[in-house]
Short mmCIF file of N, CA and C in Angstrom, two decimals:
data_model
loop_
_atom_site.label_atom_id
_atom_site.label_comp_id
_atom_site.label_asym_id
_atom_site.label_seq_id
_atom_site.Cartn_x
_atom_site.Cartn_y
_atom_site.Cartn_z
N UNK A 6 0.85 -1.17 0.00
CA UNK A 6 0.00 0.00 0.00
C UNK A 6 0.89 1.23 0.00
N UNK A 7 0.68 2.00 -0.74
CA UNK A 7 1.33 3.32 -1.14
C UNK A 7 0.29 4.75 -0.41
N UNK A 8 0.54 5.66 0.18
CA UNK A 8 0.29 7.10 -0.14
C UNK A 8 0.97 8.35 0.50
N UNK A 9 0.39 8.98 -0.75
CA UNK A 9 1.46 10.00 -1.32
C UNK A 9 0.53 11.04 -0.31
N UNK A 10 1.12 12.04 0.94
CA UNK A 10 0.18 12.78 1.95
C UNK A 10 0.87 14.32 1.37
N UNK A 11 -0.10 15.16 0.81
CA UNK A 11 0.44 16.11 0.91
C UNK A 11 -0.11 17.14 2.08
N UNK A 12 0.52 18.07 2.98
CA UNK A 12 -0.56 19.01 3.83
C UNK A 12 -0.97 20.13 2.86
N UNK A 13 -2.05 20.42 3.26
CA UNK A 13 -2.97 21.18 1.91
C UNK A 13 -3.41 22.54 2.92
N UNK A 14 -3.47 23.66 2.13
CA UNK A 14 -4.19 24.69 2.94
C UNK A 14 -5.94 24.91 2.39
N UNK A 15 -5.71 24.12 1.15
CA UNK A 15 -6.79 23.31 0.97
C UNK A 15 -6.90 22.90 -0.55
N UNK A 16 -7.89 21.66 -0.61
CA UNK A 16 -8.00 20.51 -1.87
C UNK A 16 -8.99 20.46 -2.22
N UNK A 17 -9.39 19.91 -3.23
CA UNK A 17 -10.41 19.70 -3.63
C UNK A 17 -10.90 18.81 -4.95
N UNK A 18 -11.82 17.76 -4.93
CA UNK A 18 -11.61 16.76 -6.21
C UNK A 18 -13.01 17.19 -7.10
N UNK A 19 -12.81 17.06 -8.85
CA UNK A 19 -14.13 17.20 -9.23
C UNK A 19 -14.12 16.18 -10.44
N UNK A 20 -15.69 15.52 -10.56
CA UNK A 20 -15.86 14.67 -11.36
C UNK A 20 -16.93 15.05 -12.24
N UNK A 21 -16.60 15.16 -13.34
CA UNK A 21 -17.60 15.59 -14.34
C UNK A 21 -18.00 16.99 -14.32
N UNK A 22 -17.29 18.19 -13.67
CA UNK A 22 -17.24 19.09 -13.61
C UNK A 22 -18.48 19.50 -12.22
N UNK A 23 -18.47 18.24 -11.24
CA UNK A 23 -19.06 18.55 -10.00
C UNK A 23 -18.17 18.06 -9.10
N UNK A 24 -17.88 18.64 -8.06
CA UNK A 24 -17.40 18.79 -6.22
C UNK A 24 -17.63 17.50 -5.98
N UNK A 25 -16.77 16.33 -6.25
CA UNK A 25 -17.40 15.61 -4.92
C UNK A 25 -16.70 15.17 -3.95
N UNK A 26 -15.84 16.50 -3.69
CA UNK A 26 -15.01 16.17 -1.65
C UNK A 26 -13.92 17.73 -2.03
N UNK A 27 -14.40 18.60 -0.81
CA UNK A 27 -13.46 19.64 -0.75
C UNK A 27 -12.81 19.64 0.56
N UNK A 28 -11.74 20.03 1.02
CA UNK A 28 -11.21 20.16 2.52
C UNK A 28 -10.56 21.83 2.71
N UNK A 29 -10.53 22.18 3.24
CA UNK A 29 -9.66 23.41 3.78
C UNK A 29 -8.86 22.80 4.47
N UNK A 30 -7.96 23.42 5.43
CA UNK A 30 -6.63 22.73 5.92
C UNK A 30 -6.71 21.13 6.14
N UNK A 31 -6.04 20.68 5.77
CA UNK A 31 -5.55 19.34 6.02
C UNK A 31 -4.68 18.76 5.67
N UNK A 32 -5.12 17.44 5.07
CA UNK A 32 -4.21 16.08 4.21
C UNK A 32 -4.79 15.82 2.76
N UNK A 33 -4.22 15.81 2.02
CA UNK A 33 -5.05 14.99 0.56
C UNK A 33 -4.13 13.83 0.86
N UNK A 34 -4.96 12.76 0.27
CA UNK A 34 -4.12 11.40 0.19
C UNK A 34 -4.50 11.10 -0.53
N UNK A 35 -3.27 11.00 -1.47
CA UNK A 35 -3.43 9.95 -2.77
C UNK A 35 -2.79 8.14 -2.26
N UNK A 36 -3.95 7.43 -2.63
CA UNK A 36 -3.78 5.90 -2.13
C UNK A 36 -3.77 5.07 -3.26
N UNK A 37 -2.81 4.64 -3.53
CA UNK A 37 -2.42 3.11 -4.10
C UNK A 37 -2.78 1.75 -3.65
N UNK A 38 -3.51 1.09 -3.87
CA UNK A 38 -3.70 -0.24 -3.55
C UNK A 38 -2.85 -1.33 -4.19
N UNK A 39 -1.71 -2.17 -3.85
CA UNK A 39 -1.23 -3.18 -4.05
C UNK A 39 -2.14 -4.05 -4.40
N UNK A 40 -1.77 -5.52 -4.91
CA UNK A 40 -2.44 -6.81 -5.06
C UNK A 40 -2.62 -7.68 -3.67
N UNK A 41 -1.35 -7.00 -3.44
CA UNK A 41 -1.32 -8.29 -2.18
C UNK A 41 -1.28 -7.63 -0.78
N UNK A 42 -2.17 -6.68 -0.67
CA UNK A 42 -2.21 -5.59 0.37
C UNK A 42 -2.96 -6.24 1.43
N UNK A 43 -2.89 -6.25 2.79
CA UNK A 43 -3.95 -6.86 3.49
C UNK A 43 -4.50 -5.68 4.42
N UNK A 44 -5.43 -6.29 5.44
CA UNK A 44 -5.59 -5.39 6.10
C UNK A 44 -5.78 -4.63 7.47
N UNK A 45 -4.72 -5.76 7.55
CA UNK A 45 -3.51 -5.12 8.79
C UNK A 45 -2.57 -4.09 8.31
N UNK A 46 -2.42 -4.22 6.88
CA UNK A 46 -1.51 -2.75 6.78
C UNK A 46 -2.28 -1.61 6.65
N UNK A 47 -3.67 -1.77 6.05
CA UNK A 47 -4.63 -0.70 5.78
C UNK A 47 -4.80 -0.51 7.18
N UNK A 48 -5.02 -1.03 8.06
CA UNK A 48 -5.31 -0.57 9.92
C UNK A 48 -3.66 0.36 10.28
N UNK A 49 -2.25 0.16 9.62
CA UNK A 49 -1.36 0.62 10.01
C UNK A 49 -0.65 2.07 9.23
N UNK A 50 -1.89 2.52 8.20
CA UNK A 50 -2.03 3.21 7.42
C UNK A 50 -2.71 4.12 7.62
N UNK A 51 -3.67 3.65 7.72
CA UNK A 51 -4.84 4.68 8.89
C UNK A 51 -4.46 5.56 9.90
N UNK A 52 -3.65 4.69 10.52
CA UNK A 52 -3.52 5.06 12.15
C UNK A 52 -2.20 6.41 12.11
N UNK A 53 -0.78 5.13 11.35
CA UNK A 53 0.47 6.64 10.97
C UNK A 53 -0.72 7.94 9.91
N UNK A 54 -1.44 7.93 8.81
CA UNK A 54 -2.04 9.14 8.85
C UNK A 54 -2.72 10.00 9.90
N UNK A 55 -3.66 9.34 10.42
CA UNK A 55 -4.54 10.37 11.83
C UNK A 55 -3.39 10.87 12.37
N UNK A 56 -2.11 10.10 12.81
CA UNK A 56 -1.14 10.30 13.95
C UNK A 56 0.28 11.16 13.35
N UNK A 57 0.46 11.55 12.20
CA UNK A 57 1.35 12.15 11.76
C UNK A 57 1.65 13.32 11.61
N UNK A 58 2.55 13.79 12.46
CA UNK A 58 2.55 15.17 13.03
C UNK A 58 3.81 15.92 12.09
N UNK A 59 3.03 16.58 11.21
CA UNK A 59 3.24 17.68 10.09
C UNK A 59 2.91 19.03 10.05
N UNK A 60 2.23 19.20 10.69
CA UNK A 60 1.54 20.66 11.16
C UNK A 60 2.14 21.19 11.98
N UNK A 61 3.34 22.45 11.64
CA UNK A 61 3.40 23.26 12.72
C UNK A 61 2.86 23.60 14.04
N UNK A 62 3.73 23.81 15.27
CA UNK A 62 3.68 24.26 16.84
C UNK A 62 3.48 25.54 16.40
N UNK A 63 3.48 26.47 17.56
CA UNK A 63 3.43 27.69 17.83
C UNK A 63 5.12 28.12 17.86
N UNK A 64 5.78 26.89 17.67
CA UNK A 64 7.36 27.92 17.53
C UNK A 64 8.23 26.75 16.32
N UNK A 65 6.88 26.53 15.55
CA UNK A 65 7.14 26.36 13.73
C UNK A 65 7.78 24.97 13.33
N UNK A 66 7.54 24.23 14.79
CA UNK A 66 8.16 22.85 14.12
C UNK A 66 7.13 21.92 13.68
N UNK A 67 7.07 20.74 13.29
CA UNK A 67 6.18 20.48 12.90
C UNK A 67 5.83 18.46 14.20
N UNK A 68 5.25 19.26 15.11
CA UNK A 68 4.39 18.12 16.43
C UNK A 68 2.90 18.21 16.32
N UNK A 69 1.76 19.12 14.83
CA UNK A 69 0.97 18.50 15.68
C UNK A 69 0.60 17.94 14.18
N UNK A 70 -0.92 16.69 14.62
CA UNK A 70 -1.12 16.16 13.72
C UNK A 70 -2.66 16.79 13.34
N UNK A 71 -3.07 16.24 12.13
CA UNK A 71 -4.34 16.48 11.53
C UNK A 71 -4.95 16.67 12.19
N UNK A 72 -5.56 15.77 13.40
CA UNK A 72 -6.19 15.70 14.29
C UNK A 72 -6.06 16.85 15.30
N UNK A 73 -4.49 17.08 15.69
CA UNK A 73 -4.16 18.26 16.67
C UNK A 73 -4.93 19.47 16.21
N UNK A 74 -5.15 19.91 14.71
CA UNK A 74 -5.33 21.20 14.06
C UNK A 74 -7.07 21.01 13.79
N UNK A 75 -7.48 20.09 13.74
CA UNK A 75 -9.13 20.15 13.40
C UNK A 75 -8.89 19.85 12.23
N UNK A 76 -7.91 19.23 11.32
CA UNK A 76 -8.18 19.44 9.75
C UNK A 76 -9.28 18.59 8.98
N UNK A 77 -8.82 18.38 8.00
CA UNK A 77 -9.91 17.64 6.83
C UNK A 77 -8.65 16.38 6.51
N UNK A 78 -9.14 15.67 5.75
CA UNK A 78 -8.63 14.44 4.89
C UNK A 78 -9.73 13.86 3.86
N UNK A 79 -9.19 14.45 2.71
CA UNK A 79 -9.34 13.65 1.10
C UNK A 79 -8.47 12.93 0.59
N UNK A 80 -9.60 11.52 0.59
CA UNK A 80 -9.17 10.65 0.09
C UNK A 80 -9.34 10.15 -1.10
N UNK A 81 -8.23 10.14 -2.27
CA UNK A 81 -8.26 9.89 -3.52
C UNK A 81 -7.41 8.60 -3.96
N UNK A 82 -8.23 7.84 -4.49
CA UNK A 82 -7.50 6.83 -4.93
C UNK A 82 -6.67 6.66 -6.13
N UNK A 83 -5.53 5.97 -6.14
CA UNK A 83 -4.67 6.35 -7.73
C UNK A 83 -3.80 5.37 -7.53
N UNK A 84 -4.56 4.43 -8.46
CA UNK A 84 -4.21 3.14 -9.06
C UNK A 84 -2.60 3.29 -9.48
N UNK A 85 -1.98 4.23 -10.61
CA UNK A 85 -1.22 4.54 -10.79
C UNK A 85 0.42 4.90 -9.68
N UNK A 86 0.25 5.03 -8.61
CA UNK A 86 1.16 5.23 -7.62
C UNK A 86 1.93 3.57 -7.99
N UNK A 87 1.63 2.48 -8.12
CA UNK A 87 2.14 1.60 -8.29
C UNK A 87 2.35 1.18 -10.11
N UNK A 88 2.54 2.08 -10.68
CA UNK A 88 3.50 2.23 -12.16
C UNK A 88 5.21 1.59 -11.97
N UNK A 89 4.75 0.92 -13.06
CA UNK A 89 6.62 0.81 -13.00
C UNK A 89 6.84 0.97 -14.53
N UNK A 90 7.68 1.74 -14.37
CA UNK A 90 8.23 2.05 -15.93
C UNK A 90 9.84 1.67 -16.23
N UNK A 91 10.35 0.87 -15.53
CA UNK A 91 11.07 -0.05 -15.69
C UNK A 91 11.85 -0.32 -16.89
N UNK A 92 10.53 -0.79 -17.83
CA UNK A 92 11.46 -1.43 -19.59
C UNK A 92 10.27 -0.33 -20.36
N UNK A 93 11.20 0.14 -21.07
CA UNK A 93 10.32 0.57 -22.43
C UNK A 93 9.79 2.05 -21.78
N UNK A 94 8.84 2.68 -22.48
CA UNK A 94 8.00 4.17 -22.14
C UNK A 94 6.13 4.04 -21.26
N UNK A 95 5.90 2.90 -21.50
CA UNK A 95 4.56 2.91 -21.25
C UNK A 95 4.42 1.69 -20.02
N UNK A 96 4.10 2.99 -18.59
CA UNK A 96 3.95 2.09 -17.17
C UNK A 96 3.26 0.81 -17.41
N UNK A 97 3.58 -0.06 -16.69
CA UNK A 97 2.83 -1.24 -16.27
C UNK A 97 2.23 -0.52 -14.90
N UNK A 98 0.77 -1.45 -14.70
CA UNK A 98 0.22 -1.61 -13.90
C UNK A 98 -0.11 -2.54 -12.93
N UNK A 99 0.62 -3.08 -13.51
CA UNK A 99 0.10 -4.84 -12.78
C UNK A 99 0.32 -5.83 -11.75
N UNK A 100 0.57 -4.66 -10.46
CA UNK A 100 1.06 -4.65 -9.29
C UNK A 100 -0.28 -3.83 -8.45
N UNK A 101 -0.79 -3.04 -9.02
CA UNK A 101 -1.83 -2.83 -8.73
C UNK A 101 -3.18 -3.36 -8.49
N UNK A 102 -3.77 -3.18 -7.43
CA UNK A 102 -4.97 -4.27 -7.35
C UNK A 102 -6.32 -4.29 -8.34
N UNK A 103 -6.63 -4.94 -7.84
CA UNK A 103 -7.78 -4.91 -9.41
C UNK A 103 -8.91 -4.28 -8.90
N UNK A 104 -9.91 -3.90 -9.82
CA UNK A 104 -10.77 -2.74 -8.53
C UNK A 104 -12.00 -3.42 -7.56
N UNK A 105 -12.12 -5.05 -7.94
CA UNK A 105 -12.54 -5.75 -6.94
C UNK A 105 -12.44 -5.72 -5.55
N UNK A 106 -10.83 -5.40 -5.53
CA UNK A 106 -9.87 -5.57 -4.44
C UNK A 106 -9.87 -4.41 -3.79
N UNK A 107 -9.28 -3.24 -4.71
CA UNK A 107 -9.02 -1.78 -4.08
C UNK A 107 -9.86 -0.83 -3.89
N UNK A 108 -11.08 -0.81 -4.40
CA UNK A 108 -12.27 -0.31 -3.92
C UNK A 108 -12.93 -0.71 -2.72
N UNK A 109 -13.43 -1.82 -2.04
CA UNK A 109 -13.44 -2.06 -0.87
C UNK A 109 -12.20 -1.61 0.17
N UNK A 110 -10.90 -1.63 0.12
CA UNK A 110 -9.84 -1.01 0.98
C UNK A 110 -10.03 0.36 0.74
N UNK A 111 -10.45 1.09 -0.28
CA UNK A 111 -10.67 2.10 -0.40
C UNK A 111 -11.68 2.53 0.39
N UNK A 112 -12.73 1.97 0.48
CA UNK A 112 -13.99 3.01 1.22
C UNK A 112 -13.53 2.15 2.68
N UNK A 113 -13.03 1.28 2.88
CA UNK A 113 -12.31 0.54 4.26
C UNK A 113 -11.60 1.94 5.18
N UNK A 114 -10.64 2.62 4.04
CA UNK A 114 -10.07 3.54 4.59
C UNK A 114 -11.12 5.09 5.51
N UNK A 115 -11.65 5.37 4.31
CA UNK A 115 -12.84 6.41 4.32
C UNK A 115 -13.72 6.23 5.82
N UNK A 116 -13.69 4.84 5.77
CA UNK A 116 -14.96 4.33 6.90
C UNK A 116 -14.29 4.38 7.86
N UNK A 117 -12.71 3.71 8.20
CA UNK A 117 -11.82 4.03 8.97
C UNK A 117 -11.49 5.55 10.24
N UNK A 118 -11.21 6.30 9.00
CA UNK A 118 -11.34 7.51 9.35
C UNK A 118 -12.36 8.30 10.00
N UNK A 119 -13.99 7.90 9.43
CA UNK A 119 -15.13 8.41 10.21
C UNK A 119 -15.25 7.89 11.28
N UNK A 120 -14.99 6.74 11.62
CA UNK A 120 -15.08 5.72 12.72
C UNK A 120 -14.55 6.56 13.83
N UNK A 121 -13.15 6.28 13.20
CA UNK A 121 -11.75 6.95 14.53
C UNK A 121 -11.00 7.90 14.87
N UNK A 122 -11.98 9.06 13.87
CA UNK A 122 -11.81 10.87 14.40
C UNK A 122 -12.71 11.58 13.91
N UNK A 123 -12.95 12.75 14.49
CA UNK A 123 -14.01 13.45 14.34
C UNK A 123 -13.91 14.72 12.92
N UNK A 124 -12.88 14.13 12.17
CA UNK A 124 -12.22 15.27 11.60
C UNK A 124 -13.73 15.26 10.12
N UNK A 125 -13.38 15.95 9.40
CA UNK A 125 -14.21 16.58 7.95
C UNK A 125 -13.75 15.39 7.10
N UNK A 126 -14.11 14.44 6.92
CA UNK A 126 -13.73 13.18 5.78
C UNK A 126 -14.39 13.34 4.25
N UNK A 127 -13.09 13.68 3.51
CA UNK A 127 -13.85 13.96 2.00
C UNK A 127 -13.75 13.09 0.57
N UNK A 128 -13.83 12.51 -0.26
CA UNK A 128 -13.68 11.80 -0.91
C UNK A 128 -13.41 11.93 -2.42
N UNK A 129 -12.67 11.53 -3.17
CA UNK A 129 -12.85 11.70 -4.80
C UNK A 129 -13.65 10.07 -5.19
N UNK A 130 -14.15 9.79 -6.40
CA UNK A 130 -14.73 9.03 -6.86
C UNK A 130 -14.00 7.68 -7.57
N UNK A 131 -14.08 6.69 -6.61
CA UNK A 131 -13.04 5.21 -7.40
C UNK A 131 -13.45 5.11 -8.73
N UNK A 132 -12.21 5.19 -9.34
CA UNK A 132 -12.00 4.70 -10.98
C UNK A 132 -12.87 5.90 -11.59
N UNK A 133 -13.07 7.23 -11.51
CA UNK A 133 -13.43 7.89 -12.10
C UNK A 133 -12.15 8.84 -12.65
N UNK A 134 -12.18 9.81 -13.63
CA UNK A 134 -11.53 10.51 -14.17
C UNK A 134 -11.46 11.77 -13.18
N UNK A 135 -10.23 11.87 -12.16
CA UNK A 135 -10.94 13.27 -11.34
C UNK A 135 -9.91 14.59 -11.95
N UNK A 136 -10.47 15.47 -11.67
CA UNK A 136 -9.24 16.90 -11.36
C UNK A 136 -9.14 17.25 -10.21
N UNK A 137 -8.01 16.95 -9.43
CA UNK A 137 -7.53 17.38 -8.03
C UNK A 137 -7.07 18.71 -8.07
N UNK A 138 -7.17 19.69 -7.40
CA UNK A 138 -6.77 20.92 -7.38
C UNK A 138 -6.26 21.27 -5.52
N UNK A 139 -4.96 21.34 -5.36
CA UNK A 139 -5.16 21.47 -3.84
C UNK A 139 -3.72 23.09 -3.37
N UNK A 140 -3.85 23.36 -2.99
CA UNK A 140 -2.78 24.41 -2.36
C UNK A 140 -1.65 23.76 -1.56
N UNK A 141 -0.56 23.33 -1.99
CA UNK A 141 0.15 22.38 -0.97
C UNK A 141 0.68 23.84 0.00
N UNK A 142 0.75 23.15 1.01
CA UNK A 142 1.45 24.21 2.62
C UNK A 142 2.97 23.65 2.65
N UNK A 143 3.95 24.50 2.49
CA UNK A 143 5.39 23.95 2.76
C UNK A 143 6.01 24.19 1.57
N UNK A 144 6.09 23.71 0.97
CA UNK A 144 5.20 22.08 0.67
C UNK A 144 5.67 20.87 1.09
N UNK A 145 4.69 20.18 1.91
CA UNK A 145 4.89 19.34 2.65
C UNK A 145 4.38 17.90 2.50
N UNK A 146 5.33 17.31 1.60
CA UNK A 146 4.77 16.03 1.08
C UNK A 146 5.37 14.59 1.65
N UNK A 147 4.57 13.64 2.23
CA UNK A 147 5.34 12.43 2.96
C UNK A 147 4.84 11.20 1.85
N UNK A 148 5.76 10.52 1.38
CA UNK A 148 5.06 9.35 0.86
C UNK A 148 5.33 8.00 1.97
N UNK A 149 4.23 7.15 2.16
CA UNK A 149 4.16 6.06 2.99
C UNK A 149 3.81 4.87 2.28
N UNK A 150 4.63 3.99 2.73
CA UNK A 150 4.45 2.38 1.78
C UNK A 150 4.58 1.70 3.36
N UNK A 151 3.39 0.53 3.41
CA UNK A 151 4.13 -0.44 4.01
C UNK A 151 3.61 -1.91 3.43
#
């Protein structure tokens, strides 16, 4: 499992030229689903996001987390994080889960999150064509695999 966390001063996804998940301060996460992802790592994925302290203190370091600040988290899925372009010009995909697979871990995550903080949970649309538009802060980007 792959994602790419950027802190956002704010994001926003649109499908078909409609909104469907905006945040003001937070996280966008772009999520990769592996083939062989389980979900004990999606529970250990979850948890380092809520708990990852990127957000500036009051004397500019960065201790608090999403949660510390009230933020948002959009979650966008992107099959593509697991490209390998390896041989030749045109990525393979095929490390990537199939959307049987990564759509359920996908809204797993989403559901995750409503469950186990009170924060603004926003969403882009699985396997749709989106336009992400977000303000990165820093810019402050962590990528996480486990």
């Amino acid at each position: 499992m792959k994602a790419v966390i950027q802190r956002v001063k704010s994001s926003s996804v649109m499908v078909d030229n409609e909104i469907t998940g905006a945040i003001d301060q937070g996280l966008l996460v772009l999520l990769g689903i592996h083939e062989d992802d389980t979900d004990e790592q999606l529970e250990w994925m979850c948890n380092k996001i809520a708990k990852l302290r990127i957000f500036e203190d009051e004397e500019g370091k960065m201790n608090h987390s999403v949660q510390d600040v009230g933020g948002g988290i959009l979650v966008v899925s992107q099959f593509t994080l697991y490209a390998n372009a390896d041989k030749g010009t045109r990525p393979s995909f095929i490390e990537a889960a199939r959307p049987e697979k990564a759509e359920p871990m996908y809204e797993e995550m989403i559901k995750w999150f409503k469950i186990h903080t009170d924060l603004d949970i926003q969403t882009g649309e699985f396997g749709a064509m989106m336009n992400v538009k977000l303000e990165n802060d820093g810019p402050v980007t962590i990528i996480l695999e486990k």
